[in-house]
Short mmCIF file of C-alpha atoms in Angstrom, two decimals:
data_model
loop_
_atom_site.label_atom_id
_atom_site.label_comp_id
_atom_site.label_asym_id
_atom_site.label_seq_id
_atom_site.Cartn_x
_atom_site.Cartn_y
_atom_site.Cartn_z
CA MET A 3 75.49 62.75 80.67
CA SER A 4 75.97 58.99 79.81
CA ASP A 5 75.03 57.53 76.35
CA GLN A 6 74.36 54.07 77.84
CA PRO A 7 70.52 54.26 77.53
CA VAL A 8 70.86 55.20 73.88
CA ARG A 9 73.06 52.17 73.24
CA ARG A 10 70.63 49.97 75.10
CA ARG A 11 67.74 51.17 72.93
CA ALA A 12 69.80 50.60 69.70
CA TRP A 13 70.40 46.89 70.33
CA PRO A 14 66.74 45.78 69.87
CA ARG A 15 66.57 47.67 66.60
CA ARG A 16 69.78 46.07 65.38
CA LEU A 17 68.56 42.65 66.45
CA LEU A 18 65.27 43.20 64.64
CA LEU A 19 67.15 44.30 61.53
CA ILE A 20 69.37 41.22 61.68
CA MET A 21 66.31 38.99 62.07
CA LEU A 22 64.56 40.67 59.14
CA LEU A 23 67.65 40.29 56.97
CA ALA A 24 67.90 36.63 57.97
CA VAL A 25 64.26 36.01 57.13
CA ALA A 26 64.70 37.83 53.82
CA GLY A 27 67.77 35.72 53.08
CA VAL A 28 65.87 32.54 53.84
CA LEU A 29 63.00 33.66 51.61
CA VAL A 30 65.34 34.59 48.78
CA TYR A 31 67.19 31.29 49.10
CA GLY A 32 63.92 29.37 49.27
CA TRP A 33 62.51 31.14 46.23
CA ASN A 34 65.70 30.58 44.22
CA ASP A 35 65.75 26.95 45.34
CA TYR A 36 62.11 26.54 44.27
CA ALA A 37 62.83 28.25 40.92
CA ARG A 38 65.73 25.84 40.31
CA PHE A 39 63.51 22.88 41.27
CA GLY A 40 60.99 23.51 38.50
CA SER A 41 63.55 23.33 35.71
CA ALA A 42 66.05 20.88 37.21
CA PRO A 43 65.94 17.29 35.89
CA LEU A 44 64.43 14.64 38.12
CA ASN A 45 66.65 11.81 39.33
CA VAL A 46 66.00 9.52 36.38
CA ALA A 47 69.08 7.57 35.36
CA THR A 48 67.80 5.04 32.83
CA GLN A 49 65.36 4.78 29.95
CA GLY A 50 62.11 2.96 30.51
CA ASP A 51 61.08 4.29 33.92
CA SER A 52 57.50 5.42 34.40
CA ILE A 53 55.00 6.41 37.04
CA ASP A 54 51.47 5.04 37.09
CA VAL A 55 48.81 7.49 38.28
CA GLY A 56 45.75 5.55 39.36
CA ARG A 57 42.24 6.90 39.10
CA GLY A 58 41.48 9.06 42.11
CA SER A 59 45.11 9.38 43.17
CA SER A 60 45.72 12.48 45.28
CA PHE A 61 48.40 15.01 44.45
CA LYS A 62 50.08 14.13 47.74
CA ALA A 63 50.17 10.45 46.78
CA ILE A 64 51.70 11.20 43.37
CA VAL A 65 54.46 13.33 44.87
CA GLY A 66 54.93 10.76 47.62
CA GLU A 67 55.59 8.01 45.07
CA LEU A 68 58.08 10.18 43.19
CA ARG A 69 59.93 10.79 46.45
CA GLN A 70 59.66 7.21 47.68
CA ARG A 71 61.15 5.89 44.44
CA GLY A 72 63.98 8.41 44.59
CA PHE A 73 63.03 10.44 41.53
CA SER A 74 62.64 13.60 43.61
CA THR A 75 64.09 14.79 46.92
CA ALA A 76 62.43 18.21 46.78
CA ASN A 77 60.13 19.53 49.47
CA PRO A 78 56.54 18.45 48.67
CA TRP A 79 55.49 22.08 49.03
CA TYR A 80 57.65 22.90 46.01
CA TRP A 81 55.54 20.47 43.98
CA ARG A 82 52.32 21.97 45.32
CA LEU A 83 53.44 25.55 44.61
CA LEU A 84 54.59 24.64 41.09
CA ALA A 85 51.27 22.92 40.35
CA GLU A 86 49.33 25.93 41.62
CA ARG A 87 51.40 28.37 39.57
CA MET A 88 50.91 26.15 36.47
CA HIS A 89 47.15 26.00 37.21
CA VAL A 90 47.20 22.20 37.02
CA ALA A 91 46.58 21.27 40.66
CA GLY A 92 43.58 18.97 40.72
CA LYS A 93 43.70 18.53 36.94
CA LEU A 94 46.16 15.63 36.62
CA HIS A 95 44.92 12.69 34.54
CA ALA A 96 45.21 9.04 35.46
CA GLY A 97 47.54 6.91 33.37
CA GLU A 98 51.13 5.80 32.94
CA TYR A 99 53.65 8.56 32.29
CA ALA A 100 57.18 8.24 30.97
CA LEU A 101 60.07 9.29 33.20
CA GLU A 102 62.85 9.84 30.69
CA PRO A 103 66.32 11.04 31.71
CA GLY A 104 66.32 14.84 31.70
CA ILE A 105 62.60 15.33 32.38
CA THR A 106 61.84 18.20 34.77
CA PRO A 107 59.04 18.57 37.33
CA ARG A 108 57.45 21.23 35.13
CA GLN A 109 57.47 18.91 32.09
CA LEU A 110 56.09 15.98 34.08
CA LEU A 111 53.21 18.02 35.50
CA ALA A 112 52.45 19.42 32.04
CA ASN A 113 52.32 15.86 30.63
CA MET A 114 50.00 14.73 33.43
CA ALA A 115 47.73 17.74 32.99
CA ALA A 116 47.51 17.15 29.23
CA GLY A 117 47.04 13.38 29.59
CA ARG A 118 50.13 12.62 27.49
CA VAL A 119 50.34 9.05 28.72
CA LEU A 120 53.17 6.71 27.84
CA GLN A 121 52.65 4.94 24.52
CA ARG A 122 54.20 1.56 23.89
CA ASN A 123 54.64 -0.16 20.54
CA PHE A 124 53.81 -3.67 19.42
CA THR A 125 55.20 -4.77 16.06
CA ILE A 126 53.65 -7.55 14.00
CA VAL A 127 56.51 -8.95 11.92
CA ASP A 128 56.05 -9.76 8.24
CA GLY A 129 55.83 -13.53 7.82
CA TRP A 130 54.73 -14.40 11.33
CA THR A 131 52.03 -17.04 11.61
CA PHE A 132 48.95 -16.26 13.66
CA ALA A 133 50.27 -18.62 16.35
CA GLU A 134 53.50 -16.60 16.52
CA LEU A 135 51.48 -13.40 16.73
CA ARG A 136 49.55 -14.77 19.70
CA GLN A 137 52.77 -15.82 21.43
CA ALA A 138 54.26 -12.34 21.00
CA LEU A 139 51.09 -10.64 22.26
CA ALA A 140 51.18 -12.81 25.38
CA LYS A 141 54.61 -11.35 26.22
CA ALA A 142 53.70 -7.69 25.59
CA GLU A 143 54.10 -5.56 28.74
CA LYS A 144 51.33 -3.45 30.28
CA LEU A 145 48.75 -5.00 27.94
CA ASN A 146 45.60 -6.72 29.14
CA HIS A 147 45.78 -10.29 27.82
CA ASP A 148 42.07 -10.82 27.24
CA SER A 149 42.64 -13.33 24.43
CA ALA A 150 44.71 -15.72 26.55
CA ALA A 151 41.81 -18.03 27.39
CA LEU A 152 40.19 -17.83 23.95
CA ASP A 153 40.65 -20.18 21.01
CA ASP A 154 41.23 -18.77 17.52
CA ALA A 155 37.55 -18.89 16.55
CA ALA A 156 36.51 -17.04 19.71
CA ILE A 157 39.12 -14.35 19.07
CA MET A 158 37.76 -13.76 15.58
CA ARG A 159 34.24 -13.44 16.99
CA LYS A 160 35.44 -10.98 19.64
CA ILE A 161 37.02 -8.68 17.03
CA GLY A 162 33.95 -8.79 14.79
CA ALA A 163 35.29 -11.25 12.21
CA GLY A 164 33.48 -14.40 13.22
CA GLY A 165 33.71 -17.26 10.74
CA GLU A 166 37.01 -16.10 9.23
CA ALA A 167 40.15 -18.22 9.48
CA PRO A 168 42.65 -15.99 11.36
CA GLU A 169 45.77 -16.87 9.40
CA GLY A 170 46.95 -14.00 7.22
CA ARG A 171 44.21 -11.61 8.34
CA PHE A 172 46.37 -9.18 10.36
CA LEU A 173 48.57 -6.57 8.71
CA PRO A 174 52.20 -6.53 9.85
CA GLU A 175 52.84 -3.03 11.18
CA THR A 176 53.72 -1.29 14.45
CA TYR A 177 50.72 -0.53 16.64
CA ALA A 178 50.84 1.92 19.56
CA TYR A 179 49.02 1.16 22.80
CA VAL A 180 48.82 2.45 26.36
CA LYS A 181 48.72 0.59 29.64
CA GLY A 182 45.38 -1.08 30.13
CA ASP A 183 44.60 -1.58 26.45
CA SER A 184 43.51 -5.07 25.46
CA ASP A 185 45.40 -7.37 23.13
CA LEU A 186 42.04 -7.73 21.38
CA ASP A 187 42.23 -3.99 20.58
CA ILE A 188 45.52 -4.54 18.74
CA LEU A 189 44.14 -7.54 16.87
CA ARG A 190 41.03 -5.60 15.93
CA ARG A 191 43.12 -2.72 14.55
CA ALA A 192 45.50 -5.04 12.69
CA HIS A 193 42.56 -6.90 11.13
CA ALA A 194 40.95 -3.62 10.04
CA ALA A 195 44.30 -2.47 8.61
CA MET A 196 44.56 -5.63 6.49
CA VAL A 197 40.98 -5.23 5.22
CA LYS A 198 41.71 -1.60 4.31
CA THR A 199 44.99 -2.49 2.56
CA LEU A 200 43.37 -5.20 0.46
CA ASP A 201 40.52 -2.85 -0.42
CA GLU A 202 43.10 -0.28 -1.59
CA LEU A 203 45.30 -2.67 -3.58
CA TRP A 204 42.80 -5.08 -5.14
CA PRO A 205 41.16 -2.66 -7.64
CA GLY A 206 44.54 -1.73 -9.13
CA ARG A 207 45.74 -5.31 -9.65
CA ALA A 208 47.40 -6.40 -12.87
CA PRO A 209 45.03 -7.69 -15.57
CA ASP A 210 44.46 -11.38 -16.23
CA LEU A 211 45.61 -12.63 -12.84
CA PRO A 212 44.44 -16.16 -11.98
CA LEU A 213 43.00 -14.74 -8.74
CA THR A 214 39.28 -14.22 -8.35
CA THR A 215 39.05 -12.66 -4.88
CA PRO A 216 41.15 -10.49 -2.55
CA TYR A 217 41.38 -13.52 -0.26
CA GLU A 218 43.14 -15.52 -2.97
CA ALA A 219 45.57 -12.60 -3.34
CA LEU A 220 46.15 -12.80 0.42
CA ILE A 221 46.93 -16.51 0.15
CA LEU A 222 49.39 -15.98 -2.70
CA ALA A 223 51.01 -13.05 -0.90
CA SER A 224 51.59 -15.21 2.17
CA ILE A 225 53.45 -17.76 0.03
CA VAL A 226 55.57 -15.01 -1.52
CA GLU A 227 56.28 -13.67 1.98
CA LYS A 228 57.60 -17.04 3.17
CA GLU A 229 59.57 -17.81 0.01
CA THR A 230 61.75 -14.69 0.05
CA GLY A 231 62.66 -11.80 2.27
CA ARG A 232 64.40 -9.90 -0.52
CA PRO A 233 62.47 -6.88 -1.81
CA ASP A 234 64.00 -7.24 -5.28
CA GLU A 235 62.73 -10.82 -5.64
CA ARG A 236 59.14 -10.64 -4.41
CA ALA A 237 57.61 -9.74 -7.78
CA GLN A 238 59.74 -12.40 -9.54
CA ILE A 239 58.64 -15.09 -7.08
CA ALA A 240 55.03 -13.99 -7.50
CA GLY A 241 55.45 -14.15 -11.27
CA VAL A 242 56.57 -17.77 -11.10
CA PHE A 243 53.55 -18.81 -9.04
CA VAL A 244 51.13 -16.84 -11.20
CA ARG A 245 52.43 -18.52 -14.36
CA ARG A 246 52.23 -21.95 -12.72
CA LEU A 247 48.61 -21.27 -11.79
CA GLN A 248 47.86 -20.10 -15.32
CA ASN A 249 49.50 -23.25 -16.76
CA HIS A 250 47.64 -25.52 -14.29
CA MET A 251 50.93 -26.64 -12.74
CA LEU A 252 51.32 -27.65 -9.11
CA LEU A 253 52.76 -24.80 -7.06
CA GLN A 254 55.18 -27.12 -5.22
CA THR A 255 56.07 -24.57 -2.56
CA ASP A 256 57.81 -25.93 0.53
CA PRO A 257 56.57 -23.27 3.01
CA SER A 258 53.00 -24.40 2.40
CA VAL A 259 53.96 -28.03 3.02
CA ILE A 260 55.71 -27.00 6.25
CA TYR A 261 52.63 -25.08 7.38
CA GLY A 262 50.48 -28.14 6.79
CA MET A 263 52.86 -30.31 8.82
CA GLY A 264 52.25 -28.17 11.90
CA ALA A 265 54.03 -29.31 15.06
CA SER A 266 55.43 -32.38 13.31
CA TYR A 267 57.85 -30.22 11.32
CA ALA A 268 61.31 -30.70 12.87
CA GLY A 269 63.41 -28.55 10.57
CA ASN A 270 63.63 -30.79 7.51
CA ILE A 271 61.24 -31.85 4.77
CA ARG A 272 61.55 -35.51 3.86
CA LYS A 273 60.41 -37.14 0.66
CA SER A 274 57.58 -38.76 2.62
CA ASP A 275 56.40 -35.29 3.68
CA LEU A 276 56.14 -34.23 0.05
CA THR A 277 53.95 -37.20 -0.79
CA ALA A 278 51.77 -37.14 2.34
CA ASP A 279 48.54 -35.52 1.22
CA THR A 280 47.28 -32.57 3.30
CA PRO A 281 45.22 -29.54 2.27
CA TYR A 282 48.45 -27.53 2.31
CA ASN A 283 50.62 -29.97 0.33
CA THR A 284 51.07 -28.12 -2.95
CA TYR A 285 53.00 -31.11 -4.31
CA THR A 286 49.86 -33.26 -4.17
CA ARG A 287 47.06 -30.71 -4.58
CA ALA A 288 46.55 -28.22 -7.37
CA GLY A 289 45.91 -24.55 -6.91
CA LEU A 290 46.33 -22.38 -3.87
CA PRO A 291 46.20 -23.79 -0.34
CA PRO A 292 42.89 -23.24 1.49
CA THR A 293 44.14 -20.35 3.67
CA PRO A 294 47.17 -18.10 3.90
CA ILE A 295 50.19 -19.68 5.53
CA ALA A 296 51.48 -16.52 7.25
CA LEU A 297 50.83 -12.81 7.73
CA PRO A 298 52.00 -11.06 4.54
CA GLY A 299 53.17 -7.46 4.63
CA ARG A 300 52.07 -4.79 2.21
CA PRO A 301 55.11 -5.33 -0.10
CA ALA A 302 54.24 -9.02 -0.50
CA LEU A 303 50.61 -8.11 -1.21
CA ALA A 304 51.71 -5.62 -3.84
CA ALA A 305 53.97 -8.25 -5.45
CA ALA A 306 51.16 -10.81 -5.59
CA LEU A 307 48.92 -8.29 -7.33
CA HIS A 308 51.67 -7.00 -9.65
CA PRO A 309 53.89 -10.00 -10.48
CA ALA A 310 56.93 -9.49 -12.65
CA ALA A 311 56.63 -10.48 -16.30
CA GLY A 312 58.81 -13.29 -17.61
CA ASP A 313 58.86 -16.95 -18.53
CA ALA A 314 60.48 -18.54 -15.47
CA LEU A 315 58.49 -21.42 -13.96
CA TYR A 316 61.01 -22.61 -11.37
CA PHE A 317 63.40 -21.21 -8.78
CA VAL A 318 65.86 -22.59 -6.27
CA ALA A 319 67.59 -20.98 -3.31
CA ARG A 320 71.22 -20.04 -3.88
CA GLY A 321 72.09 -20.27 -0.20
CA ASP A 322 72.76 -16.56 0.24
CA GLY A 323 69.16 -15.42 0.61
CA GLY A 324 68.61 -15.10 -3.15
CA HIS A 325 67.23 -17.45 -5.80
CA VAL A 326 68.10 -18.68 -9.26
CA PHE A 327 65.23 -18.79 -11.74
CA ALA A 328 64.71 -21.23 -14.60
CA ARG A 329 62.39 -21.52 -17.57
CA THR A 330 62.55 -25.31 -18.06
CA LEU A 331 62.63 -28.30 -15.74
CA GLU A 332 65.96 -29.38 -17.21
CA GLU A 333 67.52 -26.02 -16.41
CA HIS A 334 65.97 -26.09 -12.95
CA ASN A 335 67.39 -29.54 -12.22
CA ARG A 336 70.86 -28.29 -13.12
CA ASN A 337 70.36 -25.39 -10.72
CA VAL A 338 69.25 -27.76 -7.97
CA ASP A 339 72.36 -29.92 -8.53
CA CYS A 340 74.58 -26.85 -8.41
CA TYR A 341 73.09 -24.87 -5.53
CA GLN A 342 71.50 -27.57 -3.37
CA ARG A 343 73.71 -30.59 -4.00
CA LYS A 344 76.87 -28.56 -4.70
CA ARG A 345 77.49 -30.48 -7.93
CA CYS A 346 77.87 -27.67 -10.41
CA ARG A 347 78.82 -28.58 -13.93
#
């Protein structure tokens, strides 16, 4: 009897087995490939990349942008399956999200589900003028520039400080913001930070200061800020100005004169500039100028409220960032000859 029929019946079973093994292999490969996808870094090569998820964006659109920009080459179904397994499908928040080198699909979806949007920083530099602050804000990325068409007075009204002169009113610090925030938000926070700082420091000021209001302390601090950038000299500089105020001497501070010159300042102060009377010319007018001349940082504020003791009434720049202090005009003139005119004797 021939075994041919038996062999013929065995082939379909073998073929079915081969097909089942092939399907199982494909499934195993696909599952392993999907598992690798979730924890494998996206194709992000440089710092600073981001993805902006608009309000109402579909999951398909988000994945499509990641693929279109080359950050992911994975099958879109991998993204869908991962989102379902993480229970975040349909729960992704709008906003701008950082794409840092090394970030994985799982981490990105977790950030989107938690609303951990990309934060940017804007730093107000100690000693900037308000005009310089406005110029820097105008260049800040991803920030709504709502103040661009406003004059200074309108800006102060918008932030709830109408009637205040803006100079000096904003605390130099680093302020975080997210895409879509307004530059007015940053100004509002910086103004509030300055008010809070003055409120904290003013009650603990040194006794017998010739300052009657926190605003006068702000003015003096702005002068200290512009006169020196050295932490070890701020209190000394403040001490000189405090003693001059107490002795009813002119402050004679060049940064205030320069501020009063405005756009006409070309890098040098001439003798005629020192005699031209303006509200900010401390060579012709006694006392403090009418407003701050810059944005003082907290260290300058602290120095103005806690000046160093001593008897120096004059100082001159050494040329290396530091200053030489003098008690008498005669001594000061010798210092000027030595350090400014290079005629030491």
